[in-house]
Short mmCIF file of C-alpha atoms and ligand atoms in Angstrom, two decimals:
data_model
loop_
_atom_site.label_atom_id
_atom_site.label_comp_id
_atom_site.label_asym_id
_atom_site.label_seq_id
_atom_site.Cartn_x
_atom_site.Cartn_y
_atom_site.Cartn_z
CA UNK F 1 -10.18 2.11 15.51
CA UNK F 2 -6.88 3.55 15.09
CA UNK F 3 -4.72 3.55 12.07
CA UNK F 4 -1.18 4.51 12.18
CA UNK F 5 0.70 6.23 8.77
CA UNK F 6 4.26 5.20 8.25
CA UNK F 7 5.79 8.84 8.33
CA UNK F 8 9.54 9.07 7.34
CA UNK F 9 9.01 10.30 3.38
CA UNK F 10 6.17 10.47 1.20
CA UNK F 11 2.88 11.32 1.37
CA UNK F 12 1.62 10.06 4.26
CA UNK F 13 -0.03 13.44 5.45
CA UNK F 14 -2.84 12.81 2.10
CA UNK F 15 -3.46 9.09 3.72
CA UNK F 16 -4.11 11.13 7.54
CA UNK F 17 -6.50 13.27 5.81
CA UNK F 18 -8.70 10.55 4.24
CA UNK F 19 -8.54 8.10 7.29
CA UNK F 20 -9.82 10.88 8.88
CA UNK F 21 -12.79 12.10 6.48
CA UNK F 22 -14.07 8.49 6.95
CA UNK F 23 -14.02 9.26 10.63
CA UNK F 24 -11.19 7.02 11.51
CA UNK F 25 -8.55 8.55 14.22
CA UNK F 26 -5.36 8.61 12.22
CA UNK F 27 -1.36 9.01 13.66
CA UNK F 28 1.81 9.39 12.18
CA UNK F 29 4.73 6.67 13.23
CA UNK F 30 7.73 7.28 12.99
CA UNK F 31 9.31 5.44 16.06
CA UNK F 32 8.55 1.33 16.87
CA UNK F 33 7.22 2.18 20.36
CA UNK F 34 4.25 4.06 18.15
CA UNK F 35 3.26 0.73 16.60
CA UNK F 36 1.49 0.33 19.87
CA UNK F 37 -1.83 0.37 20.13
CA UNK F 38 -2.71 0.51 16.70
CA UNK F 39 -5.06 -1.51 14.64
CA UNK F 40 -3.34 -1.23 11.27
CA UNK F 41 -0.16 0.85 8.97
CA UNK F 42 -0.28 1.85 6.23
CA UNK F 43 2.76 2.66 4.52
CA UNK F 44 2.54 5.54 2.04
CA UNK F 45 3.76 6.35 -1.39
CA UNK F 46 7.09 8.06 -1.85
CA UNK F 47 10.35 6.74 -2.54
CA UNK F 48 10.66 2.98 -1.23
CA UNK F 49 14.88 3.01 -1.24
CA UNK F 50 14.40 6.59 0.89
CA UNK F 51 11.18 4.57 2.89
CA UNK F 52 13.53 1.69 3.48
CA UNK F 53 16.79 2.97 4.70
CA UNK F 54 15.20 5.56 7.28
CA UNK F 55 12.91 2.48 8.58
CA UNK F 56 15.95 0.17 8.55
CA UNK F 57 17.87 3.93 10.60
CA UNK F 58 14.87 4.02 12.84
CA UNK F 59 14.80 0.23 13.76
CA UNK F 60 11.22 -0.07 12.08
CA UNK F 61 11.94 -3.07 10.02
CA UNK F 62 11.57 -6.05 12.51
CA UNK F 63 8.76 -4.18 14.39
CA UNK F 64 6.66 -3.38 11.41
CA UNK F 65 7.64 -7.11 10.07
CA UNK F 66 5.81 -8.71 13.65
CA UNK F 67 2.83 -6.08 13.72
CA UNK F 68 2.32 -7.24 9.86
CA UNK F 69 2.25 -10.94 11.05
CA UNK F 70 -0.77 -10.01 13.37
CA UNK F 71 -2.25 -6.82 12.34
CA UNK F 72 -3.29 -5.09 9.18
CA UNK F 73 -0.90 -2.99 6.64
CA UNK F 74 -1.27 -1.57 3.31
CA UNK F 75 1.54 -0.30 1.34
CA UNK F 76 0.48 2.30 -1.65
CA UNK F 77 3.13 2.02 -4.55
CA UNK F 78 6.54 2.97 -2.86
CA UNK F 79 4.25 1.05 0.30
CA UNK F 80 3.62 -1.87 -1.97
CA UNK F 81 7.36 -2.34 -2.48
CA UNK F 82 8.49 -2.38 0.82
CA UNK F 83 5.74 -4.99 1.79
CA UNK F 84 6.68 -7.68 -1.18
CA UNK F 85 9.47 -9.95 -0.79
CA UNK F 86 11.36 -9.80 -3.82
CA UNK F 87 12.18 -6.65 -6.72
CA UNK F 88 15.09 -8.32 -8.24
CA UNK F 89 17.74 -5.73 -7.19
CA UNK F 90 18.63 -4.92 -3.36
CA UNK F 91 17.08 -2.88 -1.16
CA UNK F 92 15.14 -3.29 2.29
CA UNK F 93 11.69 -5.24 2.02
CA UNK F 94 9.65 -6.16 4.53
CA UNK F 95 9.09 -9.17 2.74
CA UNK F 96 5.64 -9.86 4.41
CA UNK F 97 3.76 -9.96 1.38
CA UNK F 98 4.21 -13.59 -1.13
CA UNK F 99 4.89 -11.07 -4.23
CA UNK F 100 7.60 -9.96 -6.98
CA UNK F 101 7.10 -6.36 -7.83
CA UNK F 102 9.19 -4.75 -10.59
CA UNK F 103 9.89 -1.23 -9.75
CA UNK F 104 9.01 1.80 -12.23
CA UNK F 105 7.76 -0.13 -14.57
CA UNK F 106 6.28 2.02 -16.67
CA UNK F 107 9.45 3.90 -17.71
CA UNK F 108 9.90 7.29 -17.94
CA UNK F 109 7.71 8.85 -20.97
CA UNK F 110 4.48 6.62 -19.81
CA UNK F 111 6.00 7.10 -16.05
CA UNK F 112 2.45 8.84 -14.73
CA UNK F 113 -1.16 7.94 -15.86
CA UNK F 114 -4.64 7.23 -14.75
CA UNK F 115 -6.53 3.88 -15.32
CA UNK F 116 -10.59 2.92 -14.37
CA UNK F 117 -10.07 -0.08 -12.80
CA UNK F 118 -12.54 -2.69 -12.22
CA UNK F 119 -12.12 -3.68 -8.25
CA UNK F 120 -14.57 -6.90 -7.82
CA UNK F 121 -14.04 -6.76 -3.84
CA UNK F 122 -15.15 -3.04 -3.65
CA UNK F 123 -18.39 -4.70 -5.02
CA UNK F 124 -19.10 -7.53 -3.29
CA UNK F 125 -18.11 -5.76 0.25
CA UNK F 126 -20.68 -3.22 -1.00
CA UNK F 127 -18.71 -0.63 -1.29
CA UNK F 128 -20.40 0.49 -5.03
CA UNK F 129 -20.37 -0.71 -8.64
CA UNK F 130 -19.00 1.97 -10.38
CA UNK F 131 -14.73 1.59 -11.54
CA UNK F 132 -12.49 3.00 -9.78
CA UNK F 133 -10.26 5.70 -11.16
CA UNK F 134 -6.53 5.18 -10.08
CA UNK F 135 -3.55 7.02 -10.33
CA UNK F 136 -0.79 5.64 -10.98
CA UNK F 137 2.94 7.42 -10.36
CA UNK F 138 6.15 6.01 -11.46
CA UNK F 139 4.20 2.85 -10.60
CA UNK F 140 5.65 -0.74 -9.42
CA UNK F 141 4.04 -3.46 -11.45
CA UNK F 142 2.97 -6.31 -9.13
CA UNK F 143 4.42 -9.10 -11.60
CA UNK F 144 4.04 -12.27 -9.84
CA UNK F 145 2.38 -13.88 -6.70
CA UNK F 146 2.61 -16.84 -4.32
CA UNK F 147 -0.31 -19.16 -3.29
CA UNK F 148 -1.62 -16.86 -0.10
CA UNK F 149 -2.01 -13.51 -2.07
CA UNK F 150 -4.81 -12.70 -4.74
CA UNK F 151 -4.72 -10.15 -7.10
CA UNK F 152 -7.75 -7.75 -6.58
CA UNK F 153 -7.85 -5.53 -9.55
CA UNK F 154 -5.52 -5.90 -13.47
CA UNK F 155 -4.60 -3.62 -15.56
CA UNK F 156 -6.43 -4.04 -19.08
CA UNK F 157 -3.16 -6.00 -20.43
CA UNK F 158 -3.49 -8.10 -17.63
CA UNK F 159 -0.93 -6.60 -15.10
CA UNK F 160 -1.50 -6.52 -11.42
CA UNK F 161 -2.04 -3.41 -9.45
CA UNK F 162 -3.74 -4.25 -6.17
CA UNK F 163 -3.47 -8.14 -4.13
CA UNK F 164 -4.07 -9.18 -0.98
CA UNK F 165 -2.69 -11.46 1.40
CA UNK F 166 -5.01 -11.87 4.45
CA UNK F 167 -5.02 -8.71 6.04
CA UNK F 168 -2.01 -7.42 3.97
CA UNK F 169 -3.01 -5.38 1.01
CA UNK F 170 -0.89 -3.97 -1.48
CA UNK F 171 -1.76 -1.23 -4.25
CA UNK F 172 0.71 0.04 -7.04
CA UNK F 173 -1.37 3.25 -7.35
CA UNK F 174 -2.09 6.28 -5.08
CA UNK F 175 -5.99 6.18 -3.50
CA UNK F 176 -4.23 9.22 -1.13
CA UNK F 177 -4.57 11.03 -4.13
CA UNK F 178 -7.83 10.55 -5.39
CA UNK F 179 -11.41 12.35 -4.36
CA UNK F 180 -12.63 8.09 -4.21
CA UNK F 181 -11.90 6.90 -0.55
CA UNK F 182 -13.47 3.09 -1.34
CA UNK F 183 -10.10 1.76 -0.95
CA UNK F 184 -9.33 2.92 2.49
CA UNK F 185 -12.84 1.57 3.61
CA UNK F 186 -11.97 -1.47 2.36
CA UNK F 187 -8.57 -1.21 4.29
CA UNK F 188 -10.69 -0.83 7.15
CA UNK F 189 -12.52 -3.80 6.66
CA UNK F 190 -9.88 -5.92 6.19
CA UNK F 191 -8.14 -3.84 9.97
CA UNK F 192 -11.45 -5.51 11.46
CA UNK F 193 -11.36 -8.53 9.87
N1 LIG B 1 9.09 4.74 -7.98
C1 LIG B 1 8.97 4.72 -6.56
C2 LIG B 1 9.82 3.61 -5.94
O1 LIG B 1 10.36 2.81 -6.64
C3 LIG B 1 7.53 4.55 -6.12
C4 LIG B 1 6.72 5.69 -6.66
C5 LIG B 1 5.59 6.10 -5.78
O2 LIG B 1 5.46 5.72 -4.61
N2 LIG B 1 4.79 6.97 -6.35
O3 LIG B 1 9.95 3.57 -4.77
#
């Protein structure tokens, strides 16, 4: 398996170092001819205005829209933004996922925090019981979602943070950052789904 990381700003580099912990062979794209071959994207955390513009510079945007129609991506926060399909303001989307994210939506004093989240599909793909502990960083709020997608995991006043639409998955926090690699395996499972 082969997993390419969408490498134009963020923190991709942290994603290439778990993928390839697990054992998983791990590239950075930064060109539409590197799309080839792969078996999934993931599209990092970082800034998604930044993310968008040098994809849209790069002619990344219609390529990454057709590998997402066949293949596998997951967008982490700033990644999460770019795959929904509307933010209420105007910048580019990939608009692959059926979702309405509202950017920073913690605001600025609350704008970084940590959360244990319960993740029911970490459980029943047996991937362990225990919560997971996400970090969350000038965070997206996932605030709606069309009939395809399903959230996977709430905040405890009910927000979403992580959905899924077939083999698209979006989180608003950072697993790149954390010690917990459970949600790249379950990337992976959905890549060979
Ligand atoms: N606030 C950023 C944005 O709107 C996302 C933050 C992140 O990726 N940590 O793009």
């Amino acid at each position: 398996m082969k997993i390419g990381v969408l490498a134009l700003q963020g923190d991709f580099a942290e994603h290439i170092s778990v993928l390839e912990g697990i054992g998983v062979e791990a590239v950075e794209v930064r060109l539409p001819e590197q799309l080839q071959g792969l078996d999934g994207v993931i599209i990092p955390g970082g800034e998604s205005t930044t993310i968008g513009k040098l994809a849209t510079a790069y002619n990344l945007m219609e390529p990454l829209r057709l590998f997402g129609s066949e293949k596998a991506i997951w967008g982490t926060c700033a990644g999460a933004i770019l795959l929904s399909s509307d933010i209420h303001s105007h910048q580019p989307l990939l608009g692959l996922m059926d979702s309405t994210v509202k950017r920073n939506a913690f605001g600025r004093q609350v704008a970084s925090f940590e959360a244990e989240l319960d993740v029911p599909a970490l459980k029943s793909s047996g991937l362990g019981e225990q919560p997971y502990h996400a970090i969350f960083i000038r965070a997206p709020l996932i605030e709606s979602l069309g009939k395809e997608a399903r959230s996977l995991a709430q905040l405890p006043d009910g927000w979403i943070v992580a959905v899924e639409q077939g083999r698209l998955l979006a989180t608003s926090f950072h697993p790149e950052l954390s010690t917990d690699d459970r949600f790249h395996r379950y990337f992976l499972s959905l890549v060979s789904r």
